[in-house]
Structure formats: structure tokens, C-alpha cells
Short mmCIF file of C-alpha atoms and ligand atoms in Angstrom, two decimals:
data_model
loop_
_atom_site.label_atom_id
_atom_site.label_comp_id
_atom_site.label_asym_id
_atom_site.label_seq_id
_atom_site.Cartn_x
_atom_site.Cartn_y
_atom_site.Cartn_z
CA MET A 1 182.68 -53.14 -34.99
CA ASN A 2 185.08 -53.49 -37.89
CA MET A 3 184.92 -57.00 -39.29
CA THR A 4 187.97 -56.53 -41.52
CA THR A 5 190.12 -55.56 -38.52
CA ILE A 6 188.77 -58.54 -36.59
CA ARG A 7 189.53 -60.89 -39.48
CA ARG A 8 193.07 -59.54 -39.84
CA GLU A 9 193.75 -59.85 -36.11
CA LEU A 10 192.44 -63.41 -36.09
CA HIS A 11 194.44 -64.17 -39.23
CA GLN A 12 197.63 -63.35 -37.31
CA ILE A 13 197.06 -65.90 -34.54
CA PRO A 14 196.28 -69.28 -36.21
CA GLU A 15 196.49 -72.16 -33.75
CA PRO A 16 196.22 -75.96 -34.05
CA GLY A 17 193.08 -77.87 -33.05
CA PHE A 18 192.36 -77.83 -29.30
CA LYS A 19 195.17 -75.31 -28.79
CA GLU A 20 193.14 -72.26 -29.88
CA TRP A 21 193.67 -70.49 -26.52
CA LYS A 22 194.61 -67.05 -27.89
CA THR A 23 191.78 -67.28 -30.39
CA GLN A 24 189.32 -68.18 -27.65
CA GLN A 25 190.49 -65.24 -25.51
CA TYR A 26 190.18 -62.90 -28.51
CA LEU A 27 186.59 -64.06 -29.12
CA LEU A 28 185.69 -63.85 -25.42
CA ASP A 29 187.02 -60.27 -25.24
CA LYS A 30 184.79 -59.23 -28.15
CA ILE A 31 181.75 -61.00 -26.71
CA ALA A 32 182.31 -59.36 -23.29
CA LEU A 33 182.62 -55.96 -24.98
CA TRP A 34 179.28 -56.35 -26.72
CA LYS A 35 177.52 -58.08 -23.83
CA ALA A 36 173.76 -57.53 -23.56
CA ASP A 37 171.69 -58.64 -20.56
CA TYR A 38 170.03 -61.31 -22.72
CA MET A 39 173.36 -62.98 -23.59
CA GLU A 40 175.22 -65.68 -21.66
CA TRP A 41 178.15 -67.90 -22.59
CA LYS A 42 180.19 -70.88 -21.43
CA THR A 43 183.58 -72.11 -22.56
CA TRP A 44 184.23 -75.72 -23.52
CA HIS A 45 187.96 -76.59 -23.92
CA THR A 46 189.10 -73.95 -26.41
CA GLY A 47 185.57 -73.50 -27.77
CA ILE A 48 182.65 -71.31 -26.71
CA PHE A 49 178.87 -71.71 -26.52
CA LEU A 50 177.12 -68.33 -26.60
CA PHE A 51 173.37 -68.23 -25.97
CA ILE A 52 171.30 -65.20 -26.95
CA HIS A 53 167.88 -65.30 -25.32
CA GLY A 54 165.15 -64.32 -27.76
CA SER A 55 162.35 -61.88 -26.91
CA ALA A 56 159.53 -64.37 -27.58
CA PRO A 57 161.23 -67.68 -28.35
CA VAL A 58 159.59 -70.85 -29.53
CA LYS A 59 162.83 -72.49 -30.70
CA ASN A 60 166.63 -72.46 -30.52
CA VAL A 61 168.46 -71.73 -33.75
CA ALA A 62 172.22 -72.43 -33.84
CA TYR A 63 175.04 -71.02 -35.92
CA ARG A 64 178.46 -72.71 -35.85
CA THR A 65 181.95 -71.56 -36.81
CA ASP A 66 185.22 -73.47 -36.69
CA MET A 67 188.32 -71.91 -35.10
CA ASP A 68 191.58 -73.71 -35.91
CA GLY A 69 194.41 -72.99 -38.34
CA LEU A 70 196.63 -75.31 -40.40
CA PRO A 71 200.33 -76.24 -40.25
CA ILE A 72 201.23 -74.25 -43.40
CA GLU A 73 203.95 -71.61 -43.80
CA GLU A 74 202.05 -68.58 -45.10
CA ASN A 75 203.01 -67.22 -48.50
CA THR A 76 200.49 -64.41 -49.03
CA THR A 77 201.13 -60.79 -49.99
CA TYR A 78 199.41 -59.63 -46.78
CA SER A 79 200.74 -56.86 -44.54
CA PHE A 80 199.14 -58.82 -41.67
CA PRO A 81 200.58 -62.34 -42.04
CA SER A 82 200.46 -65.05 -39.43
CA LEU A 83 202.57 -64.28 -36.36
CA HIS A 84 202.78 -67.99 -35.58
CA PRO A 85 205.60 -69.55 -37.63
CA GLY A 86 204.49 -72.55 -39.66
CA MET A 87 200.80 -71.94 -38.95
CA MET A 88 198.23 -70.25 -41.19
CA HIS A 89 194.51 -69.71 -41.50
CA ALA A 90 194.51 -71.35 -44.93
CA CYS A 91 190.98 -72.75 -44.77
CA GLY A 92 189.10 -69.53 -44.09
CA HIS A 93 188.33 -70.13 -40.41
CA ASP A 94 189.47 -66.54 -39.69
CA LEU A 95 186.64 -65.34 -41.97
CA HIS A 96 184.21 -67.89 -40.52
CA MET A 97 184.86 -66.61 -36.98
CA SER A 98 184.67 -62.94 -38.04
CA ILE A 99 181.30 -63.56 -39.70
CA ALA A 100 180.05 -65.30 -36.55
CA LEU A 101 181.24 -62.33 -34.48
CA GLY A 102 179.54 -59.99 -36.96
CA LEU A 103 176.27 -61.83 -36.34
CA VAL A 104 176.81 -61.81 -32.56
CA HIS A 105 177.41 -58.04 -32.70
CA THR A 106 174.23 -57.49 -34.71
CA PHE A 107 172.12 -59.54 -32.30
CA SER A 108 173.78 -57.90 -29.28
CA GLN A 109 172.26 -54.64 -30.52
CA GLU A 110 168.92 -56.00 -31.57
CA GLN A 111 167.43 -58.86 -29.54
CA PRO A 112 166.19 -61.65 -31.82
CA LYS A 113 162.73 -63.15 -31.41
CA GLU A 114 164.02 -66.74 -31.28
CA ASN A 115 166.87 -67.98 -29.08
CA LEU A 116 170.20 -68.12 -30.90
CA LEU A 117 173.07 -70.42 -30.00
CA PHE A 118 176.50 -69.51 -31.40
CA ILE A 119 178.97 -72.40 -31.37
CA PHE A 120 182.67 -71.56 -31.71
CA GLN A 121 184.09 -75.02 -32.42
CA PRO A 122 187.75 -76.04 -32.12
CA ALA A 123 189.71 -78.56 -34.16
CA GLU A 124 187.73 -78.87 -37.40
CA GLU A 125 190.91 -79.80 -39.29
CA GLY A 126 191.41 -82.62 -36.80
CA PRO A 127 191.04 -84.37 -34.49
CA GLY A 128 187.47 -82.98 -34.58
CA GLY A 129 185.68 -80.80 -32.03
CA ALA A 130 182.11 -81.21 -33.27
CA GLU A 131 181.46 -84.77 -32.11
CA PRO A 132 182.57 -84.27 -28.48
CA MET A 133 180.73 -80.91 -28.37
CA LEU A 134 177.45 -82.79 -28.84
CA ASP A 135 177.88 -84.21 -25.33
CA ALA A 136 178.93 -80.92 -23.74
CA ALA A 137 176.61 -79.64 -21.00
CA PRO A 138 175.92 -76.25 -22.69
CA PHE A 139 174.95 -77.99 -25.93
CA LEU A 140 172.53 -80.28 -24.06
CA GLU A 141 171.15 -77.34 -22.06
CA TRP A 142 170.67 -75.07 -25.11
CA LYS A 143 170.01 -77.87 -27.59
CA PRO A 144 169.22 -76.34 -30.97
CA ASP A 145 166.17 -77.18 -33.08
CA GLU A 146 168.07 -76.26 -36.24
CA ILE A 147 171.68 -75.43 -37.08
CA TYR A 148 173.63 -73.59 -39.79
CA ALA A 149 177.23 -73.08 -40.91
CA LEU A 150 179.09 -71.82 -43.95
CA HIS A 151 182.43 -72.52 -45.61
CA VAL A 152 184.33 -70.11 -47.82
CA ALA A 153 184.59 -71.14 -51.49
CA PRO A 154 187.64 -69.65 -53.25
CA GLU A 155 186.35 -70.58 -56.72
CA ARG A 156 183.01 -68.76 -56.33
CA LYS A 157 182.31 -65.07 -56.88
CA VAL A 158 181.65 -62.74 -53.95
CA GLY A 159 177.88 -62.59 -53.51
CA GLU A 160 177.37 -66.26 -54.37
CA VAL A 161 175.98 -68.71 -51.85
CA ALA A 162 175.84 -72.35 -52.91
CA SER A 163 174.27 -75.37 -51.30
CA LYS A 164 172.06 -78.36 -52.00
CA PRO A 165 169.69 -80.73 -50.23
CA GLY A 166 171.20 -83.98 -48.96
CA LEU A 167 174.84 -84.91 -49.37
CA LEU A 168 177.19 -81.92 -49.56
CA PHE A 169 180.58 -83.13 -48.21
CA ALA A 170 182.17 -86.59 -48.11
CA ASN A 171 182.87 -89.07 -45.33
CA THR A 172 186.50 -88.78 -44.26
CA SER A 173 189.05 -90.88 -42.46
CA GLU A 174 192.60 -89.94 -41.70
CA LEU A 175 195.21 -92.59 -42.47
CA PHE A 176 198.53 -93.21 -40.75
CA ILE A 177 200.65 -96.28 -41.60
CA ASP A 178 203.87 -97.04 -39.73
CA LEU A 179 206.27 -99.53 -41.30
CA LYS A 180 209.03 -101.06 -39.21
CA GLY A 181 211.89 -103.15 -40.66
CA THR A 182 215.64 -103.44 -40.16
CA GLY A 183 218.02 -100.59 -40.87
CA GLY A 184 221.61 -100.94 -41.97
CA HIS A 185 224.54 -99.73 -44.04
CA ALA A 186 223.62 -98.35 -47.48
CA ALA A 187 226.27 -100.61 -49.02
CA ARG A 188 224.93 -103.82 -47.43
CA PRO A 189 221.24 -103.98 -48.49
CA HIS A 190 221.12 -107.77 -48.19
CA LEU A 191 221.48 -107.42 -44.40
CA ALA A 192 218.70 -104.86 -44.00
CA ASN A 193 215.01 -104.37 -44.72
CA ASP A 194 214.50 -101.04 -46.44
CA MET A 195 211.35 -99.24 -45.25
CA VAL A 196 211.74 -96.45 -47.84
CA VAL A 197 211.34 -99.05 -50.59
CA ALA A 198 208.44 -100.70 -48.72
CA ALA A 199 206.70 -97.32 -48.30
CA SER A 200 207.20 -96.51 -51.98
CA HIS A 201 205.57 -99.80 -53.01
CA LEU A 202 202.68 -99.26 -50.62
CA VAL A 203 202.01 -95.70 -51.84
CA THR A 204 201.98 -96.94 -55.43
CA GLN A 205 199.68 -99.89 -54.63
CA ILE A 206 197.26 -97.66 -52.72
CA GLN A 207 196.72 -95.69 -55.95
CA SER A 208 194.90 -98.71 -57.38
CA VAL A 209 192.24 -98.79 -54.65
CA VAL A 210 190.10 -95.96 -56.02
CA ALA A 211 190.88 -96.91 -59.61
CA ARG A 212 190.04 -100.61 -59.23
CA ASN A 213 188.02 -101.28 -56.07
CA VAL A 214 185.51 -98.44 -55.78
CA ASP A 215 182.37 -98.24 -57.91
CA PRO A 216 183.22 -95.48 -60.41
CA LEU A 217 179.75 -94.00 -59.85
CA ASP A 218 180.52 -93.61 -56.13
CA ALA A 219 183.43 -91.18 -55.86
CA ALA A 220 186.36 -91.74 -53.52
CA VAL A 221 189.79 -90.22 -52.94
CA VAL A 222 192.87 -91.53 -51.16
CA THR A 223 195.61 -88.95 -50.78
CA ILE A 224 198.93 -89.62 -49.10
CA GLY A 225 200.01 -86.10 -48.15
CA LYS A 226 203.16 -86.92 -46.25
CA ILE A 227 205.88 -89.61 -46.18
CA THR A 228 208.69 -89.75 -43.66
CA GLY A 229 211.41 -92.33 -43.29
CA GLY A 230 215.11 -92.76 -42.73
CA THR A 231 217.73 -90.58 -41.13
CA LYS A 232 220.56 -90.11 -43.67
CA GLN A 233 221.30 -90.75 -47.33
CA ASN A 234 223.72 -93.61 -46.65
CA ILE A 235 221.70 -95.42 -44.03
CA ILE A 236 218.98 -97.89 -44.99
CA ALA A 237 215.78 -96.76 -43.30
CA GLU A 238 214.55 -98.87 -40.45
CA ALA A 239 211.17 -97.12 -40.30
CA SER A 240 208.84 -95.09 -42.48
CA ARG A 241 205.44 -93.50 -42.07
CA LEU A 242 202.68 -92.61 -44.53
CA GLU A 243 200.10 -89.96 -43.63
CA GLY A 244 197.00 -89.40 -45.67
CA THR A 245 193.26 -89.07 -45.85
CA ILE A 246 190.42 -91.08 -47.36
CA ARG A 247 187.26 -89.46 -48.77
CA THR A 248 184.17 -91.32 -49.96
CA LEU A 249 180.64 -90.29 -50.78
CA SER A 250 179.15 -93.47 -49.29
CA GLU A 251 179.90 -95.19 -46.00
CA GLU A 252 180.01 -98.50 -47.90
CA SER A 253 182.92 -97.31 -50.04
CA MET A 254 184.73 -96.07 -46.94
CA GLN A 255 184.64 -99.60 -45.50
CA LYS A 256 185.73 -101.07 -48.85
CA VAL A 257 188.69 -98.68 -49.13
CA LYS A 258 189.78 -99.44 -45.58
CA THR A 259 189.56 -103.18 -46.17
CA ARG A 260 191.70 -102.91 -49.32
CA ILE A 261 194.29 -100.71 -47.56
CA ARG A 262 194.45 -103.30 -44.74
CA GLN A 263 194.99 -106.08 -47.29
CA LEU A 264 197.64 -104.18 -49.24
CA THR A 265 199.45 -103.29 -46.04
CA ALA A 266 199.41 -106.94 -44.95
CA GLY A 267 200.87 -107.79 -48.37
CA ILE A 268 203.70 -105.32 -47.81
CA GLU A 269 204.42 -106.95 -44.44
CA THR A 270 204.84 -110.30 -46.18
CA ALA A 271 206.71 -108.97 -49.21
CA PHE A 272 209.19 -106.91 -47.21
CA ASP A 273 209.27 -109.01 -44.05
CA CYS A 274 208.38 -106.01 -41.93
CA GLU A 275 205.76 -104.95 -39.40
CA ALA A 276 203.01 -102.48 -40.17
CA GLU A 277 200.54 -100.62 -38.03
CA ILE A 278 197.53 -98.70 -39.34
CA ASP A 279 195.83 -95.89 -37.43
CA TRP A 280 192.64 -94.45 -38.95
CA GLY A 281 192.96 -91.20 -36.95
CA ALA A 282 189.93 -88.92 -36.97
CA ASN A 283 186.87 -90.01 -38.97
CA TYR A 284 184.14 -87.54 -39.98
CA CYS A 285 180.68 -88.50 -41.13
CA GLN A 286 179.34 -86.87 -44.29
CA VAL A 287 177.74 -83.40 -44.29
CA TYR A 288 174.11 -84.09 -45.13
CA ASN A 289 171.76 -81.12 -45.43
CA ASN A 290 168.14 -81.46 -44.31
CA HIS A 291 165.93 -81.50 -47.42
CA GLU A 292 163.15 -79.22 -46.11
CA ILE A 293 165.57 -76.70 -44.66
CA ALA A 294 167.62 -76.73 -47.87
CA ALA A 295 164.46 -75.94 -49.86
CA SER A 296 163.59 -73.01 -47.56
CA PHE A 297 167.18 -71.79 -47.68
CA ARG A 298 167.22 -71.88 -51.47
CA GLU A 299 163.90 -70.04 -51.70
CA PHE A 300 165.04 -67.42 -49.19
CA ALA A 301 168.39 -66.89 -50.93
CA GLN A 302 166.75 -66.64 -54.36
CA GLN A 303 164.50 -63.86 -53.09
CA HIS A 304 167.21 -62.04 -51.12
CA GLY A 305 168.62 -59.08 -52.99
CA GLY A 306 172.11 -59.39 -51.46
CA VAL A 307 173.16 -62.81 -52.78
CA THR A 308 173.01 -65.05 -55.81
CA TYR A 309 172.00 -68.62 -55.07
CA VAL A 310 173.82 -71.40 -56.94
CA GLU A 311 172.90 -75.08 -56.65
CA SER A 312 176.08 -76.81 -55.51
CA GLY A 313 177.43 -80.23 -56.40
CA GLU A 314 178.90 -82.62 -53.84
CA ALA A 315 182.49 -82.06 -52.71
CA MET A 316 185.15 -84.46 -51.46
CA THR A 317 186.05 -82.04 -48.68
CA GLY A 318 185.27 -83.17 -45.15
CA GLU A 319 183.72 -81.20 -42.31
CA ASP A 320 182.90 -82.39 -38.83
CA PHE A 321 179.87 -80.08 -38.95
CA GLY A 322 178.35 -83.31 -40.32
CA TYR A 323 178.11 -84.54 -36.70
CA PHE A 324 175.91 -81.58 -35.75
CA LEU A 325 173.74 -82.25 -38.80
CA ARG A 326 173.37 -85.90 -37.82
CA GLU A 327 171.79 -84.77 -34.54
CA VAL A 328 170.03 -81.54 -35.51
CA PRO A 329 168.37 -80.65 -38.84
CA GLY A 330 170.19 -77.88 -40.64
CA LEU A 331 172.40 -76.87 -43.50
CA MET A 332 175.90 -75.94 -44.54
CA PHE A 333 176.55 -73.69 -47.52
CA TRP A 334 179.47 -72.34 -49.52
CA LEU A 335 180.19 -68.60 -49.49
CA GLY A 336 182.03 -67.20 -52.53
CA VAL A 337 185.31 -65.42 -51.69
CA ASP A 338 186.73 -65.29 -55.23
CA THR A 339 190.46 -66.01 -55.06
CA PRO A 340 192.68 -68.00 -57.48
CA TYR A 341 194.22 -70.16 -54.79
CA GLY A 342 192.29 -72.98 -53.19
CA LEU A 343 191.69 -74.06 -49.61
CA HIS A 344 194.85 -75.31 -47.86
CA ASP A 345 197.04 -73.21 -50.22
CA SER A 346 199.71 -71.03 -48.59
CA ARG A 347 198.72 -68.16 -50.94
CA LEU A 348 195.01 -68.10 -50.06
CA GLU A 349 193.71 -64.50 -49.98
CA PRO A 350 189.91 -64.56 -49.73
CA LYS A 351 188.07 -61.34 -50.64
CA GLU A 352 187.11 -59.78 -47.32
CA GLU A 353 184.01 -58.01 -48.66
CA ALA A 354 182.35 -61.44 -48.73
CA MET A 355 182.07 -61.19 -44.94
CA ASN A 356 179.59 -58.29 -45.16
CA THR A 357 177.55 -60.24 -47.70
CA ALA A 358 177.44 -63.18 -45.30
CA VAL A 359 176.51 -61.17 -42.22
CA GLU A 360 173.74 -59.22 -43.99
CA PHE A 361 172.34 -62.36 -45.58
CA MET A 362 172.58 -64.57 -42.48
CA THR A 363 171.13 -61.86 -40.22
CA ASP A 364 168.06 -61.79 -42.44
CA PHE A 365 167.96 -65.57 -42.77
CA LEU A 366 168.29 -66.24 -39.03
CA LYS A 367 165.58 -63.66 -38.34
CA SER A 368 163.36 -65.44 -40.85
CA ARG A 369 163.64 -68.81 -39.04
C1 LIG B 401 186.90 -77.96 -45.30
C2 LIG B 401 188.13 -78.77 -45.14
O1 LIG B 401 189.11 -78.54 -45.81
N1 LIG B 401 188.10 -79.73 -44.22
C3 LIG B 401 189.17 -80.66 -44.00
C4 LIG B 401 188.79 -81.65 -42.94
C5 LIG B 401 189.92 -82.58 -42.58
C6 LIG B 401 189.47 -83.84 -41.91
C7 LIG B 401 190.59 -84.75 -41.49
N2 LIG B 401 191.61 -84.09 -40.71
C8 LIG B 401 191.23 -85.42 -42.70
O2 LIG B 401 192.27 -84.98 -43.17
O3 LIG B 401 190.68 -86.41 -43.15
C9 LIG B 401 189.48 -81.37 -45.31
O4 LIG B 401 190.68 -81.71 -45.52
O5 LIG B 401 188.59 -81.62 -46.13
#
């Protein structure tokens, strides 16, 4: 089992959420190759539930990885770049899956005492695979008593694991606003209703929501990552669309931000005599680590010779792993992969040796549970 080869092969086939068919087949082939008589698995859409029966189980311990890639044109120096144009594993899910496979391989050779459930989850980047997986028959059949997951951290050194009790990642909501007015000739603006101008005003006004409506001690972010509108430079745009995401540490601020965006959008409708439609897309609840488990994890990591434990702060990233944690006590942690470029950057090149650190550490940790 060569985890680097696995990671590189997965890196070449990034797929969008709920379309991870090649990825699923790749994972299934590896699982079938390493099959032991105490292992069984079931697919769920493009995901997989893999159950490893323990030798003397008193509980079910779960480990989850995400599977999807991002719509980014890769710009790394790799000799094994994405083979899917316009798609890239730019959030480390190729490493996450390889680490999960590394753990599966280990436990396929050495039966654990407790039952282990490996969850290969689609669509973490959206629309979200975790929440519907909670109702999937295999999850209900093999319901875990505790659950774990990691996320690569480009800014941390290899060997570092970082986490904290309680809130780790923010609440998220996607944001899509469609503006519809009246198009026309560029030279006759008085006969049209320019949705590029309306969108520009709305983007600018939205910047005031975090600055002026959210308690400064309760962090929030609103990012508009994409604007589209119009068809040609000399045609006044009839329609435009804003696409973004909202992040808040508290649920209360999420509702406040949404209310203000609704009000501002209604104001744009009046000011520009246009129609607007808001779609909140996928919403993820916060990632909230169980306090007792976080304390045991910290103690275990501090005593483990293979890693350095760092107490993490909260992050405005989102993760639908939060849905698993809402139902099952557990923990998510950051794994250092030491690279200058951040998550969602087309140049992301995580250090692959971090995968061995993770597998050695998590093998010991899962055995200890
Ligand atoms: C770890 C990470 O980067 N997660 C994503 C989750 C995206 C959620 C949703 N699609 C959104 O954009 O709000 C992140 O961007 O934090």
C-alpha cells in the first residue's frame, strides 16, 4: 500500500459533489483488494459506508473523509496534475481520502477490538453530503457512538495536529441573488434598467452588513465570490447574478445577516425598479467538538511521540461534518501540511509526508478509543 501513489491517483480525478463516480470506484477497488472477512461495505449515492467488525466490540467508532474536488483550474508544479479540466483537489480531500484508505488498510491487516465505521462522504464543498447521510440505512444500522475527521491545514507544520473543545468552524450559508431588469441599447440608458449597476450597488451595500450590523465580538464574513451579468459591452444588462457565502460564529448572527441582506436587496428592487430573488443554497451548521472527547484527544496527542498538539482557534471555514457532530459526539482537527498557498488556491501543494503522520497517529488514537 503506497499512500503517496494513492493520493496522486486521486489527485488526478477531482469531481464535483455527488458526481464522484470515478473516485467512488477507485476507493471501492482498493477496499475490495484489501478485503478481510470482518469487513463489509455499502454504497450510498457516490459515497461509501465501510464497517469493520471488531474482535470484542462494545462500541462503534466512526472516521469520516470527504471526497469532492473544486471548480478550479490547477496551477501547481505537479507532474500528476488533475486530468479533469477546470477541476482540482484544492481543499485537500485527496489527502483526506488517502489517509482514510491508509487507516482502512491498517485495520484490514489487524482486526480492531471495537467496530469501526469509515464514512466516505460526497459533496462537502456543496450541496452537502453529511446531512442526508445521517438518514441513510447503513448509517442507522451501524450508528456510531463517536466520530472523528481531520482537515489539512496549509499554514501548520507537518507533525502538528490542532483542535479545541467546542466551536471549531463557523455556520455557513451559500448566497445567490438574481436581479432582473430591462436590457437595452448602451446609448439609450433612459429606456433600460441596468442590472450591472444594480449588482454593483448591492455588492457595495452588502459590505456594510458585517461592518455595521454584526456584533464585533461575534465574527462574521460575507464574501461575494462571483458576479455575472450582461452579454456584450454595448448592451445594457437585463440580468445579473451574485454568488457568495455567509459565515458566522453564532446562529443568531446568521439570521441577522440574512435579514439585512433581504432588506438591502428589497431596497435595490425599489431603487432600480427591478426584481430580485434570493436563494440561500446549502447551509451548514457549525462544527462543534465534544468537550470530553476534545480533552481526551488533547491528552492523547500530547503524549503521542509522533505529533505536536496545538490548541486551535476558531475558523470561519465551514464543514458539513458539523451535522455528524450534532448527532454523534466527536471531534474534527487540523493536520499540518505546511505549504505557502491556502485552501482553495490553484497552487496548493500539501506536503505528502503529513499523511503518514496522520495514519500512524489516528491508528493509535482509534485503537485507544
Ligand atoms: C473546509 C472548507 O473549505 N469548506 C468549505 C465549505 C463550503 C460550504 C458552502 N459551499 C459555502 O460556500 O458556504 C468552505 O468554503 O469553507
